[in-house]
Short mmCIF file of C-alpha atoms in Angstrom, two decimals:
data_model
loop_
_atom_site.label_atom_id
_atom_site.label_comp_id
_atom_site.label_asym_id
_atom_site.label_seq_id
_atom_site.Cartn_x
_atom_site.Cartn_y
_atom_site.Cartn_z
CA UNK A 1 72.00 85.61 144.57
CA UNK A 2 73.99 82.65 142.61
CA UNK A 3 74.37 85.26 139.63
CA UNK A 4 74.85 88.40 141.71
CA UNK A 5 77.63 86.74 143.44
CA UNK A 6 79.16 85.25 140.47
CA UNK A 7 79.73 88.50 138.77
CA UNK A 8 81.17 89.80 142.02
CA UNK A 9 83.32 87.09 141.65
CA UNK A 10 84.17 88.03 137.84
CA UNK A 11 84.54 91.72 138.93
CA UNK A 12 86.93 91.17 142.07
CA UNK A 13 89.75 91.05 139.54
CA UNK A 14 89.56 94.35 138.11
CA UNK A 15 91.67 97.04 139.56
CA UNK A 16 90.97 99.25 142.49
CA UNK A 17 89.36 102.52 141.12
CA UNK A 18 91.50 105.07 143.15
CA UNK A 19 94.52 103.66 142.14
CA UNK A 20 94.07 103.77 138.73
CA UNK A 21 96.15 106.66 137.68
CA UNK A 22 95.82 106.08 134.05
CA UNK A 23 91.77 107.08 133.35
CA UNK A 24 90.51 110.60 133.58
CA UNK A 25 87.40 109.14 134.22
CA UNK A 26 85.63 110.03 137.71
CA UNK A 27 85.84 107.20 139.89
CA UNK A 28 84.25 108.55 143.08
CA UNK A 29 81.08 110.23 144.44
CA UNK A 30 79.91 111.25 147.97
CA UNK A 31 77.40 109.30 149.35
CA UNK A 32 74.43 111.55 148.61
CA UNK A 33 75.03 111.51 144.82
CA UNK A 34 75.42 107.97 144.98
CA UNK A 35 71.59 108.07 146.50
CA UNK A 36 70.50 110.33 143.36
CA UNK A 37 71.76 108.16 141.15
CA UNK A 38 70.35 104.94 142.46
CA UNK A 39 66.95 107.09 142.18
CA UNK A 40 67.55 108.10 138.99
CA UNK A 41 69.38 105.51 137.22
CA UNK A 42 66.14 104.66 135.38
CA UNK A 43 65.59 108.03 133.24
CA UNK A 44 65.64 108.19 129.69
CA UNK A 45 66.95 111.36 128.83
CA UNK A 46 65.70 111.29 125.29
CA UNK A 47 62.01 111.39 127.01
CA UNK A 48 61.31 115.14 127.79
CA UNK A 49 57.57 114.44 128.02
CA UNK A 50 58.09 111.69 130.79
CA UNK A 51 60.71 113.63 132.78
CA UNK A 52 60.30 117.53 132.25
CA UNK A 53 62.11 118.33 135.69
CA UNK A 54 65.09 116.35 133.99
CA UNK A 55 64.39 117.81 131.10
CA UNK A 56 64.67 121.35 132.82
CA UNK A 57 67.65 120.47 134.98
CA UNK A 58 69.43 119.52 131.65
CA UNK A 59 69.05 123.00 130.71
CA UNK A 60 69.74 124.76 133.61
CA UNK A 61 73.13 123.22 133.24
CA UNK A 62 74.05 124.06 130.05
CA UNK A 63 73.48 127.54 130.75
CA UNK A 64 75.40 127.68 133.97
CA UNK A 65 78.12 126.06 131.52
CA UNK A 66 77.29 128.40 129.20
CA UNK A 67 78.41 131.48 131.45
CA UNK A 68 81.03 129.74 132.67
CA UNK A 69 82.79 129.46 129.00
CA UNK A 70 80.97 133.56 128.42
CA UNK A 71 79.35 133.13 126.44
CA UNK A 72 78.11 136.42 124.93
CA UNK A 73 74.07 135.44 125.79
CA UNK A 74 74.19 132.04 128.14
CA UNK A 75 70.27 131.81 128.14
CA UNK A 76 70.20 131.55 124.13
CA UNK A 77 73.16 129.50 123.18
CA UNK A 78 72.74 126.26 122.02
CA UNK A 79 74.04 123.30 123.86
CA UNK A 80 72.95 119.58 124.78
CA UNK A 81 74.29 116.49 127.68
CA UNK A 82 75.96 113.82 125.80
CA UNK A 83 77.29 110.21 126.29
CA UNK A 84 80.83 111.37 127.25
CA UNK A 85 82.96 113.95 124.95
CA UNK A 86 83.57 111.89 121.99
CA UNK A 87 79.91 112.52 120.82
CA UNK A 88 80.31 115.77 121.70
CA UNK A 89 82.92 116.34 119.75
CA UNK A 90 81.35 114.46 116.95
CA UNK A 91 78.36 116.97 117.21
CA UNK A 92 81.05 119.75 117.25
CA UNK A 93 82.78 118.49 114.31
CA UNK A 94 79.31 118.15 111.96
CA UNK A 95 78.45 121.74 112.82
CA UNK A 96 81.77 123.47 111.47
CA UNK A 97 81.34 120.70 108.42
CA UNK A 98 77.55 121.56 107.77
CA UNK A 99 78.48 125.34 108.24
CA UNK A 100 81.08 125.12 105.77
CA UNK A 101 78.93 123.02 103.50
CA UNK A 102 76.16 125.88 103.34
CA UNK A 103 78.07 128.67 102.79
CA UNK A 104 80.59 126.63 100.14
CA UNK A 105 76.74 126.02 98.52
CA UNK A 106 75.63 130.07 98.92
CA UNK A 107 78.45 130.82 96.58
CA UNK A 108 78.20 127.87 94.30
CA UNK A 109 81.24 126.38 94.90
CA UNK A 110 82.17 122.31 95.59
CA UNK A 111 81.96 120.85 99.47
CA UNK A 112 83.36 117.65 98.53
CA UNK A 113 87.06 117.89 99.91
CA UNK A 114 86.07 119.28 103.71
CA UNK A 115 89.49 118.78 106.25
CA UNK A 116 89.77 119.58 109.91
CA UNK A 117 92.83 120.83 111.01
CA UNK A 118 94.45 119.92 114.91
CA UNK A 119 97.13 118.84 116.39
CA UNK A 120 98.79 115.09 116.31
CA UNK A 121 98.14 114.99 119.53
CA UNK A 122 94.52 114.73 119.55
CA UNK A 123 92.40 112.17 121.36
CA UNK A 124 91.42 109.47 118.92
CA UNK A 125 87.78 110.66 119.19
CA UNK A 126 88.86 113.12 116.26
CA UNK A 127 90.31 110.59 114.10
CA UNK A 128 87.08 108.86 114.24
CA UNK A 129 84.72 111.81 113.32
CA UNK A 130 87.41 112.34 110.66
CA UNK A 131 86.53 108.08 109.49
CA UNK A 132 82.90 108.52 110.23
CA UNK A 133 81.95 111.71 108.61
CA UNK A 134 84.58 111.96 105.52
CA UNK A 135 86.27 114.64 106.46
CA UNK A 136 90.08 114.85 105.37
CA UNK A 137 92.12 115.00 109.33
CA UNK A 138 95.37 117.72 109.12
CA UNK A 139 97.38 116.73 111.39
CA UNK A 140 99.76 119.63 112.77
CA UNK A 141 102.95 117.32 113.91
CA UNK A 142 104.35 117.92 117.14
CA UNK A 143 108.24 118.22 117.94
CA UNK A 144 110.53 119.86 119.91
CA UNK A 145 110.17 123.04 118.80
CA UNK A 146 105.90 122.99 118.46
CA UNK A 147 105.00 120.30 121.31
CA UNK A 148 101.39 121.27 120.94
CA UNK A 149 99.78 123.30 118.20
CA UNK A 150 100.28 126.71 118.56
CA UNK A 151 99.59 128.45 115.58
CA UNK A 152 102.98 129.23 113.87
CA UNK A 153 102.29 126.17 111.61
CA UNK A 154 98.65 127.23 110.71
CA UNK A 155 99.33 128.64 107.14
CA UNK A 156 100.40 125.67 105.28
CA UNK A 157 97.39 123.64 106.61
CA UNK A 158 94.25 125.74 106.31
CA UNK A 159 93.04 126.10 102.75
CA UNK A 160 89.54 126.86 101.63
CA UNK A 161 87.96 123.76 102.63
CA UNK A 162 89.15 123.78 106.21
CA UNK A 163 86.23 123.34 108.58
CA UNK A 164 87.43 124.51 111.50
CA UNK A 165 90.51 123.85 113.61
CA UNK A 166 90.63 122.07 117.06
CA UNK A 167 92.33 123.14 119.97
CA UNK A 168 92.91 121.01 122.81
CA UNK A 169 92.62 122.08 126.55
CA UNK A 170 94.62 119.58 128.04
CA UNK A 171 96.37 117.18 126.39
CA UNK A 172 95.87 114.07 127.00
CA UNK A 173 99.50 113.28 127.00
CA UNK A 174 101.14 115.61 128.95
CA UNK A 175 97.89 117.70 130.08
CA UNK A 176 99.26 121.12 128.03
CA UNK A 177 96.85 123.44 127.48
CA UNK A 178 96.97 124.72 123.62
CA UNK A 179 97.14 128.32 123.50
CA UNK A 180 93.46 129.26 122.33
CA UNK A 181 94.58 132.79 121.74
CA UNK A 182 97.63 132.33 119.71
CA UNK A 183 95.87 130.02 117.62
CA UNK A 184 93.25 132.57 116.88
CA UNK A 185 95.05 134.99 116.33
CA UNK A 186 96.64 132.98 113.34
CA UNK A 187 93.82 132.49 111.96
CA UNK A 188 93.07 135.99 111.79
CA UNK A 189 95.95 136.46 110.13
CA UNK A 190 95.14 133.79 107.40
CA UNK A 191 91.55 135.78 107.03
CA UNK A 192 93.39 138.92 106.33
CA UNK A 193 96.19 137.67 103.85
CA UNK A 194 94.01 134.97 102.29
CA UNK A 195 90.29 136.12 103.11
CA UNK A 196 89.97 132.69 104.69
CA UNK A 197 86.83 132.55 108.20
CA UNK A 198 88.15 129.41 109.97
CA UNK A 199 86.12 128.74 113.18
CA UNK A 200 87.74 126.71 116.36
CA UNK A 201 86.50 124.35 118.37
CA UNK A 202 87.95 123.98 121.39
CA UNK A 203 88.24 120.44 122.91
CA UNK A 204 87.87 120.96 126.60
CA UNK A 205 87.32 117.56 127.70
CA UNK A 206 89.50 118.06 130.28
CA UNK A 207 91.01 121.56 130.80
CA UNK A 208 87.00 123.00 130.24
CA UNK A 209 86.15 122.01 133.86
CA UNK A 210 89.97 123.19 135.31
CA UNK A 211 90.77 126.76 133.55
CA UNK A 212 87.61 128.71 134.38
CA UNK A 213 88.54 127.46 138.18
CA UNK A 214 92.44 127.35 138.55
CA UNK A 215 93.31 129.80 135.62
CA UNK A 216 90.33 131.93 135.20
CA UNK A 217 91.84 135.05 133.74
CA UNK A 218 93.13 132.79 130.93
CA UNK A 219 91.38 133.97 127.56
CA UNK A 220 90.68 130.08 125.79
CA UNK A 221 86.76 130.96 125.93
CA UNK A 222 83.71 132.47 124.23
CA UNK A 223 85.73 135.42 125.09
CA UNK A 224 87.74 134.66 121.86
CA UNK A 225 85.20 135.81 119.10
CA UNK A 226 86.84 132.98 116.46
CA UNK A 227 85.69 129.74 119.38
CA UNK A 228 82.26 128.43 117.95
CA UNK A 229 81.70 125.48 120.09
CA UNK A 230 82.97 123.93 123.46
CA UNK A 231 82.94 120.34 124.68
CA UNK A 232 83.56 118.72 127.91
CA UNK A 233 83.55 115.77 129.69
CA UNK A 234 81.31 115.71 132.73
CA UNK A 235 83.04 112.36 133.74
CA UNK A 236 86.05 113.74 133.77
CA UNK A 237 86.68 117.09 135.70
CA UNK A 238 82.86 117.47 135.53
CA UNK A 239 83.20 115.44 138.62
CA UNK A 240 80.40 113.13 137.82
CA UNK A 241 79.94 109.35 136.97
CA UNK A 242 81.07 108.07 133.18
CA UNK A 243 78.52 108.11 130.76
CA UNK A 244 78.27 112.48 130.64
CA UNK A 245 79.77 114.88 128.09
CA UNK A 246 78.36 118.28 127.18
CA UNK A 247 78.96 120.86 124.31
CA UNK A 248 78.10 124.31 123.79
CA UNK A 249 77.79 126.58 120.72
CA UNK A 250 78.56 130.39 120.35
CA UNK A 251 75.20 131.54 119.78
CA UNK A 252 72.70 130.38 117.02
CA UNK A 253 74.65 130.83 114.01
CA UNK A 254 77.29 128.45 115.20
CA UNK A 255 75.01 125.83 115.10
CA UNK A 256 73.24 125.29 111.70
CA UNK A 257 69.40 124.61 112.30
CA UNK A 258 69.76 121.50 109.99
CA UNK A 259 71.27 119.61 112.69
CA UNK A 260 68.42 119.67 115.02
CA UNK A 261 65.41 117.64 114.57
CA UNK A 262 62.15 118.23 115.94
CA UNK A 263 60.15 115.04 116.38
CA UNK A 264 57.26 114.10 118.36
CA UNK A 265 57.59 111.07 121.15
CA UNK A 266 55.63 109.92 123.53
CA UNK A 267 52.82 112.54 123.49
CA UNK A 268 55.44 115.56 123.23
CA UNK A 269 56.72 117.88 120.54
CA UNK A 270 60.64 118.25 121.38
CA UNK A 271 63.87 119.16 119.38
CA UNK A 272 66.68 116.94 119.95
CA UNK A 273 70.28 117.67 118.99
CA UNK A 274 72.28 114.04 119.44
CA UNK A 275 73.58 111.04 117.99
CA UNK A 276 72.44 108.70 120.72
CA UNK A 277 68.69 108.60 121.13
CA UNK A 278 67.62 106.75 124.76
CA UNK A 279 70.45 107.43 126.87
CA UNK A 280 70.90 107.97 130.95
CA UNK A 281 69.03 111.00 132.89
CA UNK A 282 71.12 110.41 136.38
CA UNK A 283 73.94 111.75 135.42
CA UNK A 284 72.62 114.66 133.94
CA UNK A 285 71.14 114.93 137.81
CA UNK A 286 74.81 114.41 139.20
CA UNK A 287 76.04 117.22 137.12
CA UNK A 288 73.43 119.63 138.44
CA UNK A 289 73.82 118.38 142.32
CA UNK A 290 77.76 119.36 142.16
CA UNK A 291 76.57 122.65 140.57
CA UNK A 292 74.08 123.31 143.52
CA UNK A 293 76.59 121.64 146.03
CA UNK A 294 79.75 123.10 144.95
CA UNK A 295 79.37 126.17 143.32
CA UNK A 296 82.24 127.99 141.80
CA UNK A 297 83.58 128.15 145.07
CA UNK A 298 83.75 124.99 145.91
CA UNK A 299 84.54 123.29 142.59
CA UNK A 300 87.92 125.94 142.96
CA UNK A 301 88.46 124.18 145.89
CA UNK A 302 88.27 120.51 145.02
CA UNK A 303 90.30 121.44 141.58
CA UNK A 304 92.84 123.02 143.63
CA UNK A 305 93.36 119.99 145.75
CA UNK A 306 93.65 117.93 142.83
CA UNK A 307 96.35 120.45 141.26
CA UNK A 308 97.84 120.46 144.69
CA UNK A 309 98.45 117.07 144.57
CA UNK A 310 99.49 116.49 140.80
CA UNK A 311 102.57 119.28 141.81
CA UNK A 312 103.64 117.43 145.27
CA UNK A 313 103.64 114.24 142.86
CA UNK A 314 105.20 115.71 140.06
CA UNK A 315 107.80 117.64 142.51
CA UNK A 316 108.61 114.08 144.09
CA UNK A 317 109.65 112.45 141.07
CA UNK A 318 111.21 115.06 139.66
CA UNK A 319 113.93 115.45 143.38
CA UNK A 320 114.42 111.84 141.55
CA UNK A 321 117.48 111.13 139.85
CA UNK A 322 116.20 108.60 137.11
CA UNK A 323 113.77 110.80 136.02
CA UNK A 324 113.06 114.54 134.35
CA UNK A 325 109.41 116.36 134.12
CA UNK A 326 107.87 116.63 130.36
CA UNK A 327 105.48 118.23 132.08
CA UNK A 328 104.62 119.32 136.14
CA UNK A 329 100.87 119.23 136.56
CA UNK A 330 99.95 123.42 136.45
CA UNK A 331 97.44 123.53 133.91
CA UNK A 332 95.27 120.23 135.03
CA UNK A 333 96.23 117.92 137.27
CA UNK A 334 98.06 116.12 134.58
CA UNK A 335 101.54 115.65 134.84
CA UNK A 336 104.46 113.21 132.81
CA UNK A 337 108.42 112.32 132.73
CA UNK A 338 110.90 110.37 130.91
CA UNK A 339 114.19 108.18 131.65
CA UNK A 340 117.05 110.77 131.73
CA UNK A 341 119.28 109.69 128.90
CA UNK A 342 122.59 110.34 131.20
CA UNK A 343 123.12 106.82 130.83
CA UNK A 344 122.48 103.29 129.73
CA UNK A 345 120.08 101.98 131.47
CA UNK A 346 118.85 98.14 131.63
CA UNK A 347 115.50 98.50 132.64
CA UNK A 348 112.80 101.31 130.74
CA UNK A 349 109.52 103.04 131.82
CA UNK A 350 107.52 100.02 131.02
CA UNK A 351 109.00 98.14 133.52
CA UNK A 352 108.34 100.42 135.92
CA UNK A 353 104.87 100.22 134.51
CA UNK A 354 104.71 97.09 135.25
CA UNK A 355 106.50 96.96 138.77
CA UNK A 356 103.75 99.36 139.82
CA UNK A 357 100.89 97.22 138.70
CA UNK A 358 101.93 94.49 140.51
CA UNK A 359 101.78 96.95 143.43
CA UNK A 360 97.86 97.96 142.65
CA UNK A 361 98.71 101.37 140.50
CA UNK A 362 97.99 101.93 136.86
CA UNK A 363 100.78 104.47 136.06
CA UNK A 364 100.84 103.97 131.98
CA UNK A 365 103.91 104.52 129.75
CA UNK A 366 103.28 105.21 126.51
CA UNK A 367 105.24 107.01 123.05
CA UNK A 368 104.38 110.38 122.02
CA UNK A 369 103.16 111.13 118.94
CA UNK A 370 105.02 111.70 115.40
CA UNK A 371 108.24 113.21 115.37
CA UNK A 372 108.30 112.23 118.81
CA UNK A 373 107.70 108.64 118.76
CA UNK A 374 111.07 107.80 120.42
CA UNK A 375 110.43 109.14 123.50
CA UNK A 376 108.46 107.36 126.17
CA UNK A 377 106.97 108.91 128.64
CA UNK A 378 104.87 108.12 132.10
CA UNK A 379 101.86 110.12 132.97
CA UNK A 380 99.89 110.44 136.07
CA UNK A 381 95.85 111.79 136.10
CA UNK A 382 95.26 113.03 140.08
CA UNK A 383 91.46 112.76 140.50
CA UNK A 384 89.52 114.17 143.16
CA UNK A 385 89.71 111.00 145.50
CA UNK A 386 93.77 110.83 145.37
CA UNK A 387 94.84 112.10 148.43
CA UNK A 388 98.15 113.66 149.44
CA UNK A 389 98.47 110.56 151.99
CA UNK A 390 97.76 107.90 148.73
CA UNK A 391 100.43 110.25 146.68
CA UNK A 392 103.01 110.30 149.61
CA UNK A 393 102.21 106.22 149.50
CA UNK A 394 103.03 106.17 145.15
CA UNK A 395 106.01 108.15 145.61
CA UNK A 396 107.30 105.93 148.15
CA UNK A 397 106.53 102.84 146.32
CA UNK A 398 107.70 104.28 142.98
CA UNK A 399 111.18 105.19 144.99
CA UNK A 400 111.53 101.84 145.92
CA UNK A 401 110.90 99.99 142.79
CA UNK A 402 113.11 102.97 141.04
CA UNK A 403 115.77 101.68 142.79
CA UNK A 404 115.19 97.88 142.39
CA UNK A 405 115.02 98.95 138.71
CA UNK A 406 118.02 100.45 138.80
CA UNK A 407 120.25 98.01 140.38
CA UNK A 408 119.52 94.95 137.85
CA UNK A 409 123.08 94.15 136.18
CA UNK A 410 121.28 92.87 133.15
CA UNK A 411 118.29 93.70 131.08
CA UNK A 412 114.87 91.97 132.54
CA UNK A 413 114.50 88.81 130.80
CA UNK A 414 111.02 89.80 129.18
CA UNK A 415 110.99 93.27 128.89
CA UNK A 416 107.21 94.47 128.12
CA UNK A 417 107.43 97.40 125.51
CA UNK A 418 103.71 97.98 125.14
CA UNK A 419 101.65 100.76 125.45
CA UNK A 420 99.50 101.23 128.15
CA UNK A 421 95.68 102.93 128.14
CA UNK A 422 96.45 106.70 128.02
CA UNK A 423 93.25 108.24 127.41
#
């Protein structure tokens, strides 16, 4: 008890969960999936032979995510559960480089300069499997005129040892969806002039669990022949717990056999596709619960909310006069705005940062990337959980510090220009 309540003690300083408007990250669960979990929080997912219903539920939900990306044949494409998104997207990433690597070997030619071409923008998880695996990163700067990659910059980045190129589905930023579609269709373009088969990936960690539901007739899918694989986060719009990501391939060919290993454990002969080994079952089981709970129905619903909310926030501060929308919150529940530069002010978006911390809320400001490193912006992540009473609470308080903010005569004597968590 001593320990137990020490820790408590430790942990009573952390922030309260639903007011941290800075993390995608699920931070609440209905009572019943909190009683799965605390049933299931010992599973090894790794252990097939132990835990075949977990085993089976695992696949049952790659398939229903599967036909929820159409995918042309969701009972033969090849998927797995991850630790979050960044390994999926680490798995993602090694398939377009080991695809390129065999057929650069079929025809006798080198495969040691591979690149991956995306947008500046990218979550850092990219950069990493970029580090990790040797792979040259292309990074597609943003501006004014491209503020997300779309394509029209394609052609003087792909060259014959380009992997793949990723295309975000929210991002993480401003919560802009990249236009799947347009970037295909530049690619097909490069294949024509310069005989060049680039696949995509598309990194749905967010926007994969939002589009099919809010924007479902937009084409970012398996529906685009050039997509190979899919990632998302589970913890995120997934609804569930941290500590879930999942990714999906095409079909077969997308995913070179020499990535999957077939070993034998604990009595059992299984494949296993992953770069964790032992790793959690129960939130595999929270994924498949929502599925069964919510159905496509409901998750519309609860997405809707949350995109219901994200536009009554993002309406609010833009009515204010400090402030203009980067971006409003319709593709996820995403939504961020600057200082208007109408005049000098003596205060910036960190402060208000900070003013709203020492309220309870994590509202981070933070730089864009690249050419647009001098402009900061403030973001806000509505979460199923973030009510339109909470929201009507944030404006409010963000109103009155606002105007605190804006009556100071002088500059703050320690003004705190530091980014804030933004992932």
């Amino acid at each position: 008890m001593t320990a137990r309540d020490a820790v408590r003690d430790e942990t009573m300083l952390d922030g309260n969960a639903r007011l941290n408007l800075a993390t995608f990250v699920t931070t609440w669960m209905d009572d019943e999936a909190r009683e799965l979990y605390t049933d299931s929080f010992d599973k090894n997912m790794i252990d097939k032979d132990e835990y075949p219903q977990t085993a089976a539920i695992e696949q049952n939900c790659q398939r229903i995510l599967a036909d929820l990306w159409h995918a042309p044949d969701p009972d033969s494409s090849p998927a797995t559960s991850t630790v979050g998104s960044s390994e999926a997207c680490m798995l993602g990433g090694l398939a377009l480089k080991r695809r390129w690597q065999h057929a650069r070997e079929a025809a006798g030619k080198d495969t040691g300069r591979p690149n991956l071409v995306m947008s500046s923008a990218v979550q850092v998880c990219w950069e990493k499997f970029c580090n990790y695996f040797e792979v040259e990163p292309r990074f597609v700067p943003v501006s004014d005129e491209h503020p997300f990659l779309d394509g029209s910059q394609l052609d003087e980045f792909v060259d014959e040892n380009t992997i793949g190129v990723v295309a975000i589905m929210g991002v993480t930023y401003t919560g802009a969806y990249e236009p799947v579609a347009e970037i295909s269709a530049a690619l097909d373009a490069i294949e024509k002039e310069r005989g060049l088969d680039v696949p995509i990936h598309v990194d749905g960690a967010s926007g994969g669990m939002i589009a099919p539901f809010l924007q479902p007739e937009l084409e970012w899918d398996f529906r685009i022949p050039r997509v190979a694989s899919i990632n998302t986060s589970g913890h995120k719009y997934g609804l569930v717990y941290p500590g879930l990501g999942w990714i999906v391939w095409r079909d077969e060919d997308a995913l070179p056999e020499s990535m999957v290993f077939r070993v034998s454990y604990l009595g059992g002969d299984m494949p296993t596709l992953a770069l964790n080994f032992s790793r959690p079952g129960a939130q595999v089981l929270l994924q498949f619960y929502l599925f069964v709970r919510l159905g496509r129905e409901g998750y519309t619903q609860v997405q809707q909310v949350s995109q219901d909310v994200a536009l009554h926030l993002s309406s609010g501060m833009g009515a204010m006069d400090a402030f203009e929308l980067v971006s409003d919150g319709s593709t996820i529940p995403v939504f961020a705005w600057r200082l208007k530069g109408d005049k000098e002010r003596n205060w910036t978006l960190y402060d208000l940062s900070d003013r709203l911390r020492m309220r309870g809320w994590l509202v981070p400001a933070y730089p864009l990337p690249d050419n647009l490193t001098d402009r900061t912006v403030q973001r806000i992540v509505v979460r199923n959980g973030l009510s339109m009473d909470l929201a009507e609470s944030l404006l409010e308080t963000i109103r009155e510090e606002t105007k605190y903010l804006e009556s100071l005569t002088t500059p703050l004597p320690d003004s705190t220009q530091h980014g804030s968590f933004n992932h």
